[in-house]
Short mmCIF file of N, CA, C and O in Angstrom, two decimals:
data_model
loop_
_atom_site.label_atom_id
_atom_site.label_comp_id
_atom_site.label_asym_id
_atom_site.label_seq_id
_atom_site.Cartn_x
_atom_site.Cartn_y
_atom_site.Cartn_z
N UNK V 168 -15.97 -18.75 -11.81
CA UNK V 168 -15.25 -18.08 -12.89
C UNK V 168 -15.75 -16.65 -13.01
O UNK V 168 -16.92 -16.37 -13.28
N UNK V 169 -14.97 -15.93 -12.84
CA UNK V 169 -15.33 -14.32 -13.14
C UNK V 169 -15.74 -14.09 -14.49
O UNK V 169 -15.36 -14.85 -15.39
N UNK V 170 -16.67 -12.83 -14.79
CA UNK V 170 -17.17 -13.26 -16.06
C UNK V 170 -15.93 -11.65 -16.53
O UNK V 170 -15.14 -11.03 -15.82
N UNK V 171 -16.25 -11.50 -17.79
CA UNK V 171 -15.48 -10.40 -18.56
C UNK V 171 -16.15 -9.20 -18.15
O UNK V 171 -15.36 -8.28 -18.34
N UNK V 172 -17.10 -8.81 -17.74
CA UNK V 172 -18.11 -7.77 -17.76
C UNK V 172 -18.53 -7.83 -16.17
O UNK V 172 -19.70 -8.15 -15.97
N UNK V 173 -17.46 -7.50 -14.68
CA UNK V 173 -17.88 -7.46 -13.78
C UNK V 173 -19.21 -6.80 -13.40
O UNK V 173 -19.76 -6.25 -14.36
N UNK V 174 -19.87 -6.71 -12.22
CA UNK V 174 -21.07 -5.87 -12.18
C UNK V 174 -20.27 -4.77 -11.45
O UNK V 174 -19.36 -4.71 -10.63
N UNK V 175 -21.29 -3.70 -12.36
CA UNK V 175 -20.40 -2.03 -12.13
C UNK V 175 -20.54 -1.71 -10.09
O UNK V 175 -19.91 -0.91 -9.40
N UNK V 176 -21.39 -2.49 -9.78
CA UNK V 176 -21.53 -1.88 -8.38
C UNK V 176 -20.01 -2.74 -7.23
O UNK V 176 -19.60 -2.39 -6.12
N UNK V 177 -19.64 -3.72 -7.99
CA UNK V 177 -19.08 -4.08 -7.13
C UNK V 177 -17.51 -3.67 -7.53
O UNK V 177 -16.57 -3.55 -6.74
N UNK V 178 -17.49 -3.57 -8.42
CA UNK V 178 -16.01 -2.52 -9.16
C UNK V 178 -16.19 -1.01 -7.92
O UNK V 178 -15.46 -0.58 -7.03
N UNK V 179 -17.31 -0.68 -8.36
CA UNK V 179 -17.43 0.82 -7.17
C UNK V 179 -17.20 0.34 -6.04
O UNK V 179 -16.06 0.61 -5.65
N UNK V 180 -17.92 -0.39 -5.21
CA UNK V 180 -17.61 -0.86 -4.07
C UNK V 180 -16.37 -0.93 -3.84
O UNK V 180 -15.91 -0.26 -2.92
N UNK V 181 -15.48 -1.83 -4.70
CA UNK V 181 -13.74 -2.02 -4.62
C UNK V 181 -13.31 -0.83 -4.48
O UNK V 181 -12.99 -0.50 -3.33
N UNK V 182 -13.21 -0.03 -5.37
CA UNK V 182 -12.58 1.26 -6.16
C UNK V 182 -12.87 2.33 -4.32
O UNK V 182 -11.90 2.95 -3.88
N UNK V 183 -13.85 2.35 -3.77
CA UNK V 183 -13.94 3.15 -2.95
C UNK V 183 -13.44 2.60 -1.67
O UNK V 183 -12.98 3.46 -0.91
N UNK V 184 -13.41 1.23 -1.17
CA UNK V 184 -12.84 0.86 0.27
C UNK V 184 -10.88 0.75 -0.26
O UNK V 184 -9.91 0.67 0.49
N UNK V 185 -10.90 0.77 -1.28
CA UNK V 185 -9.49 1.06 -1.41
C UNK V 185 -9.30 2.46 -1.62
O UNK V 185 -8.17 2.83 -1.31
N UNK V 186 -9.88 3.14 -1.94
CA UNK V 186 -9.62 4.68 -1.97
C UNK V 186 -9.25 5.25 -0.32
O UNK V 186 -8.17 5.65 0.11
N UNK V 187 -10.59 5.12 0.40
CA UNK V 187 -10.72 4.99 1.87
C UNK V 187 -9.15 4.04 2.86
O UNK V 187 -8.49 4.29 3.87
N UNK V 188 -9.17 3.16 2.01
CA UNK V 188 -8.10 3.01 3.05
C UNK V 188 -6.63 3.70 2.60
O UNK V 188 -5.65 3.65 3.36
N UNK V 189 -6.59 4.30 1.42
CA UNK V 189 -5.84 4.92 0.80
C UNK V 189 -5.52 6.39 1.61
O UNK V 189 -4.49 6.94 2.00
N UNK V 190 -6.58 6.63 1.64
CA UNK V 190 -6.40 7.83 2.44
C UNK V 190 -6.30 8.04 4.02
O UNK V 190 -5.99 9.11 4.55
N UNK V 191 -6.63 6.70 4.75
CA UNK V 191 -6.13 6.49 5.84
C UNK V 191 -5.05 5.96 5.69
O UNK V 191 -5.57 4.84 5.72
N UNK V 192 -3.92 5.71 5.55
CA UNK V 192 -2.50 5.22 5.03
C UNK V 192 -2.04 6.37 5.05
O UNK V 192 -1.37 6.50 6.07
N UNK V 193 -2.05 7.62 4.21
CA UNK V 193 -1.68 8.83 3.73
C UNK V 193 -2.02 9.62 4.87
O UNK V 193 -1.27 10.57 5.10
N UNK V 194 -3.07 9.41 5.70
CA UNK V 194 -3.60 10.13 6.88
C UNK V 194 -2.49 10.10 8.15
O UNK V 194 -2.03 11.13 8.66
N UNK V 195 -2.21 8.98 8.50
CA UNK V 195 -1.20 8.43 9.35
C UNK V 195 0.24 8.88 8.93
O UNK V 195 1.04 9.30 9.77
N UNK V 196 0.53 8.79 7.59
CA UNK V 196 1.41 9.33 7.04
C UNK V 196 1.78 10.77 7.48
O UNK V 196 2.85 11.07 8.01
N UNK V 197 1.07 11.39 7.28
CA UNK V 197 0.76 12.82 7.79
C UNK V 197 0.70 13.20 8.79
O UNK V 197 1.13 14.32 9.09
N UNK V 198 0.01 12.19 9.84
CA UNK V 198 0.65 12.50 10.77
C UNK V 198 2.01 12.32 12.14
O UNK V 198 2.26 12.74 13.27
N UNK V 199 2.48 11.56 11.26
CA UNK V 199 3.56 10.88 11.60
C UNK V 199 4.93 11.96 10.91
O UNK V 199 6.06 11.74 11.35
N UNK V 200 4.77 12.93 10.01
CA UNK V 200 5.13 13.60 9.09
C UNK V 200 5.39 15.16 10.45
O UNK V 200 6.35 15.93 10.44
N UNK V 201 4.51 15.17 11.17
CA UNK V 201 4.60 16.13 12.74
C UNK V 201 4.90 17.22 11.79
O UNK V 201 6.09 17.51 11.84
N UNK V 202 4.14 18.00 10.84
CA UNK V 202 5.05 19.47 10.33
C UNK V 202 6.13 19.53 9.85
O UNK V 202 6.76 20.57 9.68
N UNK V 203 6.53 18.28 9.55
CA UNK V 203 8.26 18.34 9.15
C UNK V 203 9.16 17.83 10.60
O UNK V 203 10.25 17.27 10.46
N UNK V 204 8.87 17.96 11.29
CA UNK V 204 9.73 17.33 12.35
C UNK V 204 9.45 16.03 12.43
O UNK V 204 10.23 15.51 13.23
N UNK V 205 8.69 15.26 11.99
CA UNK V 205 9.04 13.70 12.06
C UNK V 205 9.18 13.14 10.96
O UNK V 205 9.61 13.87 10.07
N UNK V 206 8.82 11.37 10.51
CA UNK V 206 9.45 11.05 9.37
C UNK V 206 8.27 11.56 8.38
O UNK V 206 7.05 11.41 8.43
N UNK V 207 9.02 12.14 7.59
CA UNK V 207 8.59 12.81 6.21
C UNK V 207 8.56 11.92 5.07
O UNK V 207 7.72 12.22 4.22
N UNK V 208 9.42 10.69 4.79
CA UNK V 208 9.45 9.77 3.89
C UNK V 208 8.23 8.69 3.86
O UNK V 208 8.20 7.89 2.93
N UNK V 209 7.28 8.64 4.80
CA UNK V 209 6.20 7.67 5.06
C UNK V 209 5.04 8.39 3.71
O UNK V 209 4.34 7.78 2.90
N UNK V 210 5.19 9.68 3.88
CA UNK V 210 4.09 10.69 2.75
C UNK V 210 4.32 10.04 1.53
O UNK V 210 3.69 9.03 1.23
N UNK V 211 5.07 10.48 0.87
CA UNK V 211 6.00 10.57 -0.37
C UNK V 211 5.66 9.14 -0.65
O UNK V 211 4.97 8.85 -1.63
N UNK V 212 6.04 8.41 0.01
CA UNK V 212 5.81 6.67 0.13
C UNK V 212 4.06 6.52 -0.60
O UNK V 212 3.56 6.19 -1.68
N UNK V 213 3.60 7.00 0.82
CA UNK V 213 2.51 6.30 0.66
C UNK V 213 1.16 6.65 -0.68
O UNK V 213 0.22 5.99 -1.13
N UNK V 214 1.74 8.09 -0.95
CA UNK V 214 0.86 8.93 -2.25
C UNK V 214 0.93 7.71 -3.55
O UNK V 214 0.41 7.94 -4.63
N UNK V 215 1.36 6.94 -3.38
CA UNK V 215 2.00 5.86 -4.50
C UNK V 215 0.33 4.60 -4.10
O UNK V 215 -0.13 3.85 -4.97
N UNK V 216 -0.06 4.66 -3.14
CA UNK V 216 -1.18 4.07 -2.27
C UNK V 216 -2.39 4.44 -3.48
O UNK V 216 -3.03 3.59 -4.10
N UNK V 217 -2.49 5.59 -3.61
CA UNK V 217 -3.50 6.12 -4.18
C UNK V 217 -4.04 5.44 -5.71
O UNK V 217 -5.22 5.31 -6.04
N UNK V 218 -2.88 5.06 -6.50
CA UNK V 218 -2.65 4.83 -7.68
C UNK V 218 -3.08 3.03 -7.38
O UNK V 218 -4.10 2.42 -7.67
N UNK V 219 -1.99 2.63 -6.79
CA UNK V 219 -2.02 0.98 -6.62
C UNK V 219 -2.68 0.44 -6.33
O UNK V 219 -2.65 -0.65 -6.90
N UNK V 220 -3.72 0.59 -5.40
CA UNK V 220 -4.40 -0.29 -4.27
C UNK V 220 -6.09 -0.56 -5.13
O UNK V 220 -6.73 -1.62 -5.13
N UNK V 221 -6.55 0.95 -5.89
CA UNK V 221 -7.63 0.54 -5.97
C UNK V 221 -7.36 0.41 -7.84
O UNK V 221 -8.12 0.90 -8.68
N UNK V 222 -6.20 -0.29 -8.11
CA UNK V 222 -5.75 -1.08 -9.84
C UNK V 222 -5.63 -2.14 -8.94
O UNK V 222 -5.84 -3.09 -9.70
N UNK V 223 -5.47 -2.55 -7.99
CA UNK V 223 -5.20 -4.02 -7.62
C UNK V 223 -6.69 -4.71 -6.94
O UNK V 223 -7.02 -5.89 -6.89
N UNK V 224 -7.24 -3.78 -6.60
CA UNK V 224 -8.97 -4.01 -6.35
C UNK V 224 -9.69 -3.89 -7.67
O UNK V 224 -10.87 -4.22 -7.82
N UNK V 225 -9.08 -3.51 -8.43
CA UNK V 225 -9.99 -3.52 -10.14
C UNK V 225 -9.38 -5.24 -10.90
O UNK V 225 -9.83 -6.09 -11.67
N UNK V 226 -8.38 -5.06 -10.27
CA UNK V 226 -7.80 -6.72 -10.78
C UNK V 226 -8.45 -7.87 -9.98
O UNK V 226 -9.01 -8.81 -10.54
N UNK V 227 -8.37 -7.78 -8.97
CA UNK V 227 -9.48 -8.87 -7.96
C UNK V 227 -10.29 -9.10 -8.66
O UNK V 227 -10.46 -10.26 -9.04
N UNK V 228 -11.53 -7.50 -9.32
CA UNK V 228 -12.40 -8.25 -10.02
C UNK V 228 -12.47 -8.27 -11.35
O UNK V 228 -13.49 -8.58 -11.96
N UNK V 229 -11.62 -8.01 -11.77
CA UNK V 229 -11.13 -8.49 -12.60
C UNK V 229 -10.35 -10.39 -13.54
O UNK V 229 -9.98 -10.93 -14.59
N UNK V 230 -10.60 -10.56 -11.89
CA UNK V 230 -9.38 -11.83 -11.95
C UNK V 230 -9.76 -12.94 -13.01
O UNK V 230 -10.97 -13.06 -13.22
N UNK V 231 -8.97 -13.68 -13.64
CA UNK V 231 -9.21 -14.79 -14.35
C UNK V 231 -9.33 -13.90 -15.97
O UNK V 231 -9.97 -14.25 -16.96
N UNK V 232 -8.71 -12.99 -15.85
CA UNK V 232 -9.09 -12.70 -17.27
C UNK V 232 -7.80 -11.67 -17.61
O UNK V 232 -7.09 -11.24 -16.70
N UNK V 233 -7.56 -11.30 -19.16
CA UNK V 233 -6.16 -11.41 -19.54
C UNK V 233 -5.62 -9.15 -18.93
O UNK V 233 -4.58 -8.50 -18.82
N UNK V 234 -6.97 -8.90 -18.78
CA UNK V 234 -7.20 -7.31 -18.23
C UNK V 234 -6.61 -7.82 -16.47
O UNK V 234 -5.64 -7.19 -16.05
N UNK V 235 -6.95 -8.44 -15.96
CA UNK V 235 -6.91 -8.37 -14.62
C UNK V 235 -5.47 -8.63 -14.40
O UNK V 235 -4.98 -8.35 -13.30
N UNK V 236 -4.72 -9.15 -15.38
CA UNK V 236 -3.53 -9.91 -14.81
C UNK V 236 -2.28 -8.59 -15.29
O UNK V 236 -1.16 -8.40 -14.80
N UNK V 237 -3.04 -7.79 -16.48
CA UNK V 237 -2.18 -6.49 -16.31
C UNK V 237 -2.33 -5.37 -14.99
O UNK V 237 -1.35 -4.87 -14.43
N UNK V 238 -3.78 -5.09 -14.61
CA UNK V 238 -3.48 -4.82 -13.42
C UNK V 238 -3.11 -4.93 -12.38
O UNK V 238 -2.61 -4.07 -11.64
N UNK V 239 -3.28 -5.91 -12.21
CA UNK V 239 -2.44 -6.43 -10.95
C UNK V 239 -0.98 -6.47 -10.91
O UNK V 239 -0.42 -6.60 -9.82
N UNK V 240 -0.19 -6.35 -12.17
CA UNK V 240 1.00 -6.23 -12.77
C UNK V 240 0.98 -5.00 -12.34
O UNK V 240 1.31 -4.75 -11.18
N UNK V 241 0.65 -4.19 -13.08
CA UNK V 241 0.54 -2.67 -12.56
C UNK V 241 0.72 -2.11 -11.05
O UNK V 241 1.44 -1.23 -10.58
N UNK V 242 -0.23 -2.96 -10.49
CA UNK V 242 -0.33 -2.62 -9.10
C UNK V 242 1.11 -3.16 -8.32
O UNK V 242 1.61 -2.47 -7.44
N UNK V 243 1.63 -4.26 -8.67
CA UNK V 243 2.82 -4.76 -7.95
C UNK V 243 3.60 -3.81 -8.76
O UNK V 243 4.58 -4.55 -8.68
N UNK V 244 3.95 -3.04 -9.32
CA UNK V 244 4.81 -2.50 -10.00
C UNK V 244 4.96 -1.10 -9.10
O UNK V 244 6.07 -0.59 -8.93
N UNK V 245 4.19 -0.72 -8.76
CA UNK V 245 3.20 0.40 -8.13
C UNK V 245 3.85 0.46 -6.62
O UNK V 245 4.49 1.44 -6.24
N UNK V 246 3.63 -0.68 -5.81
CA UNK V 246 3.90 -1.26 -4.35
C UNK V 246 5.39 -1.67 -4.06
O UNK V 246 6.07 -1.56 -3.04
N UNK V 247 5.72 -2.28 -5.56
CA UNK V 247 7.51 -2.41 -5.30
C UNK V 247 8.20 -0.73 -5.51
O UNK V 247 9.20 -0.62 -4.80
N UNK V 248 7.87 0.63 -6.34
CA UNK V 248 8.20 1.48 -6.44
C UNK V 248 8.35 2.23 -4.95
O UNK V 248 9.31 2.73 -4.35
N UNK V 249 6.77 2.03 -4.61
CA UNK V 249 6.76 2.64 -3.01
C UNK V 249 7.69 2.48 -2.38
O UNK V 249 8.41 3.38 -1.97
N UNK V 250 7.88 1.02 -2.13
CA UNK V 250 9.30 0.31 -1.46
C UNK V 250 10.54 1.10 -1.54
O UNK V 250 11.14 1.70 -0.65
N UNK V 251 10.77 0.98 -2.66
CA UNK V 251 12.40 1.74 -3.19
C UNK V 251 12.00 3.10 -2.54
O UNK V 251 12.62 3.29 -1.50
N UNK V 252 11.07 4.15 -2.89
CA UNK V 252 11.01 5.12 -2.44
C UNK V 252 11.09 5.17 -0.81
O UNK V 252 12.01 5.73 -0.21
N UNK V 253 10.08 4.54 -0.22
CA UNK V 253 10.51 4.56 1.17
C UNK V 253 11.52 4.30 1.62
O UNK V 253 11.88 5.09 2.49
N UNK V 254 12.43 3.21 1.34
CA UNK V 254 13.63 2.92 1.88
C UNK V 254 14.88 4.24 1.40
O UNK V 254 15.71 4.85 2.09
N UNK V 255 14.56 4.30 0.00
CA UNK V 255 15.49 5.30 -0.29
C UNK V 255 15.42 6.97 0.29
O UNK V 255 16.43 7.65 0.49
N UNK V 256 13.68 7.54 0.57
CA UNK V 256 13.98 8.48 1.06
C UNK V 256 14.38 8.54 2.51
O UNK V 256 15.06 9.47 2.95
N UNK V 257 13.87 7.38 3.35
CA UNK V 257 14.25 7.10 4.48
C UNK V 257 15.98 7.08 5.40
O UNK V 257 16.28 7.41 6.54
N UNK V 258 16.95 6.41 4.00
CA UNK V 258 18.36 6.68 4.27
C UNK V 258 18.40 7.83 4.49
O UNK V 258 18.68 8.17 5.64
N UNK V 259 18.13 8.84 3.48
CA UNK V 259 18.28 10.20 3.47
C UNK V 259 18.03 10.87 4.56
O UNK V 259 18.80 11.62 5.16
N UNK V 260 16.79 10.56 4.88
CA UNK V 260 16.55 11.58 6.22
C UNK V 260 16.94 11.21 7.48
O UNK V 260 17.04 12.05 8.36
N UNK V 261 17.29 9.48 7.76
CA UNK V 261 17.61 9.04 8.60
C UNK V 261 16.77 7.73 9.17
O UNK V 261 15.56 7.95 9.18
N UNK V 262 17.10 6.56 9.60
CA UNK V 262 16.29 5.47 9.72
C UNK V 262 15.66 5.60 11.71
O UNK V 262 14.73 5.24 12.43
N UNK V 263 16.83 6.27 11.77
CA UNK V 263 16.36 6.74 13.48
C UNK V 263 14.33 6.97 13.46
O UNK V 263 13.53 6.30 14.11
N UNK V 264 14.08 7.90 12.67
CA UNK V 264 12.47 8.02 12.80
C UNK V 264 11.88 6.65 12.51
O UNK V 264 10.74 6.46 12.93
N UNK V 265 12.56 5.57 11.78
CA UNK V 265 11.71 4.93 11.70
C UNK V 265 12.00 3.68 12.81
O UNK V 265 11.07 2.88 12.90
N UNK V 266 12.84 3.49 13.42
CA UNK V 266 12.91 2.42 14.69
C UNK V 266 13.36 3.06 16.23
O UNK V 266 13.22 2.29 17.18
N UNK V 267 13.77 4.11 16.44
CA UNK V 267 14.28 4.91 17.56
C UNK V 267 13.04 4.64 18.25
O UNK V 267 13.18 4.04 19.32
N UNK V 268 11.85 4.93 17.90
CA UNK V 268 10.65 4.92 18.97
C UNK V 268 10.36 3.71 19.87
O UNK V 268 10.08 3.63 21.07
N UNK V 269 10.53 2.72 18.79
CA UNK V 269 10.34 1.28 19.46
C UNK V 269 11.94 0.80 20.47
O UNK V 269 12.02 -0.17 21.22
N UNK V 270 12.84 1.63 20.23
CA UNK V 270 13.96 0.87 20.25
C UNK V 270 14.25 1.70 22.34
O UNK V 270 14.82 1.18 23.30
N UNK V 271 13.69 2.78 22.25
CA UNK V 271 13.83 3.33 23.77
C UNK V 271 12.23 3.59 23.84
O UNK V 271 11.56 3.33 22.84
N UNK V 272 11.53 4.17 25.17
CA UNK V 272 10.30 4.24 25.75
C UNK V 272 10.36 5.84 25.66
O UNK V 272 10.62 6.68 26.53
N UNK V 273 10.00 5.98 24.27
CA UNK V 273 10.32 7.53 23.82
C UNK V 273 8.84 8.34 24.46
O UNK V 273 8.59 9.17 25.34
N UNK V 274 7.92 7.38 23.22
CA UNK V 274 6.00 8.24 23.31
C UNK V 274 5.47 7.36 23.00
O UNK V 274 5.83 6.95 21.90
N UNK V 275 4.34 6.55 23.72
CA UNK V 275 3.73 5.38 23.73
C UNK V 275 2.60 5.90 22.15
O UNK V 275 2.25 5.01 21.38
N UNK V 276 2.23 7.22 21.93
CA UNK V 276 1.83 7.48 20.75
C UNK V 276 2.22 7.50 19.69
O UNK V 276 1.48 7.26 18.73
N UNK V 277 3.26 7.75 19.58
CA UNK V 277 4.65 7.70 18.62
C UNK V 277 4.42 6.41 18.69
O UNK V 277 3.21 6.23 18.54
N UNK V 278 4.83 5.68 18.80
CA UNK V 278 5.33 4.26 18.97
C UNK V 278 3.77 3.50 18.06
O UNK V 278 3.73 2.96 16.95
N UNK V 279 2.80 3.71 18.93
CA UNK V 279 1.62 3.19 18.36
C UNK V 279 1.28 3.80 17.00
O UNK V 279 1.21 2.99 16.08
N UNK V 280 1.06 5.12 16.70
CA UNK V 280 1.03 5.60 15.25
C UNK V 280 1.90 5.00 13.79
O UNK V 280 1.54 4.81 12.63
N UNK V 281 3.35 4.81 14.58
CA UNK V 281 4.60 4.45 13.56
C UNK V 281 3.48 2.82 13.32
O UNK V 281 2.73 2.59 12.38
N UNK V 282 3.75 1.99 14.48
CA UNK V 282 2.94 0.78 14.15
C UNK V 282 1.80 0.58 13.50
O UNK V 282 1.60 -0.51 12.96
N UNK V 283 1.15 1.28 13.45
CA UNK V 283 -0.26 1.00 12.79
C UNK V 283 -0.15 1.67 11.13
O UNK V 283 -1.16 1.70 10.43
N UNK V 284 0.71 2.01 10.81
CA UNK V 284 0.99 2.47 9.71
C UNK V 284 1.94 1.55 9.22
O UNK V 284 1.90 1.34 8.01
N UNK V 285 2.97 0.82 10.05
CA UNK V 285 3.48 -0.18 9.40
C UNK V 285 2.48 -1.40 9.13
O UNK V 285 2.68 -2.08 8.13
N UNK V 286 1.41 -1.71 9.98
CA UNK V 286 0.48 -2.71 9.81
C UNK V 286 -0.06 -2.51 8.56
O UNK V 286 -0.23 -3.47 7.82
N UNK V 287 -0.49 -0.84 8.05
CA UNK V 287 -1.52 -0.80 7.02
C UNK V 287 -0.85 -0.90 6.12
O UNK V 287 -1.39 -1.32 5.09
N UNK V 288 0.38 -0.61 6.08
CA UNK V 288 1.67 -0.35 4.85
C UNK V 288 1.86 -2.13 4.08
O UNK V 288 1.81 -2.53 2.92
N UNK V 289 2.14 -2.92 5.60
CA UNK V 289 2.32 -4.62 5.41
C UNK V 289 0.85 -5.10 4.38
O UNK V 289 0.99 -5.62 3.27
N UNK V 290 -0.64 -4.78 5.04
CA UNK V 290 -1.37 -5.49 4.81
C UNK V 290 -1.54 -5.07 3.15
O UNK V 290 -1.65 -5.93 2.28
N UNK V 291 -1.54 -3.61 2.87
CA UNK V 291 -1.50 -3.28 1.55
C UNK V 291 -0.89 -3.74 0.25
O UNK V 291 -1.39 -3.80 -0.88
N UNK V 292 0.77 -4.16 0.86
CA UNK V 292 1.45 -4.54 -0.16
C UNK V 292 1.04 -6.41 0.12
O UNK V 292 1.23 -7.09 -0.89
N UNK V 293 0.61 -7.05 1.15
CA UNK V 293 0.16 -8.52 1.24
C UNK V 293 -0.77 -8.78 0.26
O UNK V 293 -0.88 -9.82 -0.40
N UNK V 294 -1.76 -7.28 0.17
CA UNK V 294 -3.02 -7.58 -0.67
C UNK V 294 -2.61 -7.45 -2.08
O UNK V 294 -2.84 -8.43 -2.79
N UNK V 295 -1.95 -6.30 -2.69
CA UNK V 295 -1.27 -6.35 -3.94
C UNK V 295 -0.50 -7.81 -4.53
O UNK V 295 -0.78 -8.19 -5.67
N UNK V 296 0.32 -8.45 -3.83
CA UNK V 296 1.03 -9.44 -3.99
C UNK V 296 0.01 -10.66 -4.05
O UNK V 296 0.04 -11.38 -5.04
N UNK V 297 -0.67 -10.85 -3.29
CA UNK V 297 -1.94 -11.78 -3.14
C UNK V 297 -2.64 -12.21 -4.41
O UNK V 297 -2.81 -13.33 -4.89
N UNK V 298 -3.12 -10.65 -4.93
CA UNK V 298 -3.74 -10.47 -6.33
C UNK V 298 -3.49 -10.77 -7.37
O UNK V 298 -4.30 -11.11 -8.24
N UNK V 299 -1.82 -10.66 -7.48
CA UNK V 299 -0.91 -10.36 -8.07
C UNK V 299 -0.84 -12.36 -8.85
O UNK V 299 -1.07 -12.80 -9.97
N UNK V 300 -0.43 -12.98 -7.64
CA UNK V 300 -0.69 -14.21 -7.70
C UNK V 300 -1.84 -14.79 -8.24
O UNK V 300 -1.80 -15.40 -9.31
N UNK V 301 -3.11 -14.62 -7.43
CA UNK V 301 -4.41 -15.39 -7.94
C UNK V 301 -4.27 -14.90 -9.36
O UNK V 301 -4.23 -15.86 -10.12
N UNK V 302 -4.17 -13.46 -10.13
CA UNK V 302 -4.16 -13.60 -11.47
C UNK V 302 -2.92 -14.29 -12.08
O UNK V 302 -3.45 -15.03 -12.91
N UNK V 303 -1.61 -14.50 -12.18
CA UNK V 303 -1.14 -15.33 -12.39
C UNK V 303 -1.21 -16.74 -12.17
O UNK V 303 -0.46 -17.49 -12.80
N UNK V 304 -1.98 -17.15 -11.41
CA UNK V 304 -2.29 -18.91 -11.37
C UNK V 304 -3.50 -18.93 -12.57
O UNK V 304 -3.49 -19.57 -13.62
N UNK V 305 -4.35 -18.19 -12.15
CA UNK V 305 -5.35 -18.24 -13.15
C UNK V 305 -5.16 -17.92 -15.05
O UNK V 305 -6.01 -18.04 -15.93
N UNK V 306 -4.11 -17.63 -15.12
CA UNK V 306 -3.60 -17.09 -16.41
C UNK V 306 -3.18 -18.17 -17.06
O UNK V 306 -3.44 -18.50 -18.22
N UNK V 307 -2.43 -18.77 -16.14
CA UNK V 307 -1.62 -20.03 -16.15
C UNK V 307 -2.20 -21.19 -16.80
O UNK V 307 -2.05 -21.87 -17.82
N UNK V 308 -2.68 -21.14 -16.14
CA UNK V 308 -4.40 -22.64 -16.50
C UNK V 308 -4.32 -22.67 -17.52
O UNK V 308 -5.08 -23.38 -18.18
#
């Protein structure tokens, strides 16, 4: 059972490997972003990273208690916004940047960059949703 009063080192601990991967998300973003010549909607997307990831690592430890289950609320609130934004700025600019690479043998770098940013993009919103859950079962009880 989590107590009400996590220990402050492991809140820091959270708060910073989600920061860190926050900014590798946004990193990839950027550079996938090529100066404006590639997709530009992955940025915009992912700055939403910054906010969510380490409220959904404050809810982890948070969990089992009536604080954790608003953050984690927060945080899915946070990760479904991203969504809409990515998809929506993505129409706009065109969905070509985001499957053309995989779809012909364009740039084996291209191709690998787009992927590993969809991996970190997947595992991010898996972990939000994850959280999201364990504090709702636990609420539940």
């Amino acid at each position: 059972m989590a107590t009400l009063k996590p220990n402050p080192y492991i809140k820091l601990s959270f708060s910073t490997l989600s920061l860190i991967y926050s900014f590798l998300l946004i990193g990839l973003a950027l550079l996938m972003a090529g100066g404006g010549d590639g997709w530009i909607s992955t940025f915009w997307a992912s700055t939403l990273v910054i906010i969510s990831l380490p409220i959904a690592s404050l809810a982890l430890v948070h969990r089992k208690t009536k604080k954790g289950k608003k953050y984690s609320l927060f945080a899915l609130l946070m990760a479904l916004i991203a969504d809409i934004l990515l998809v929506s700025f993505t129409y706009f600019e065109g969905f070509e940047y985001a499957f053309t690479p995989f779809q012909y043998d364009i740039n084996e770098e291209i191709r690998s960059l787009i992927f590993s940013w969809y991996l970190l993009w997947f595992i991010w919103q898996l972990f939000v949703f994850i959280v999201f859950i364990i504090n709702l079962k636990s609420i539940a009880k």
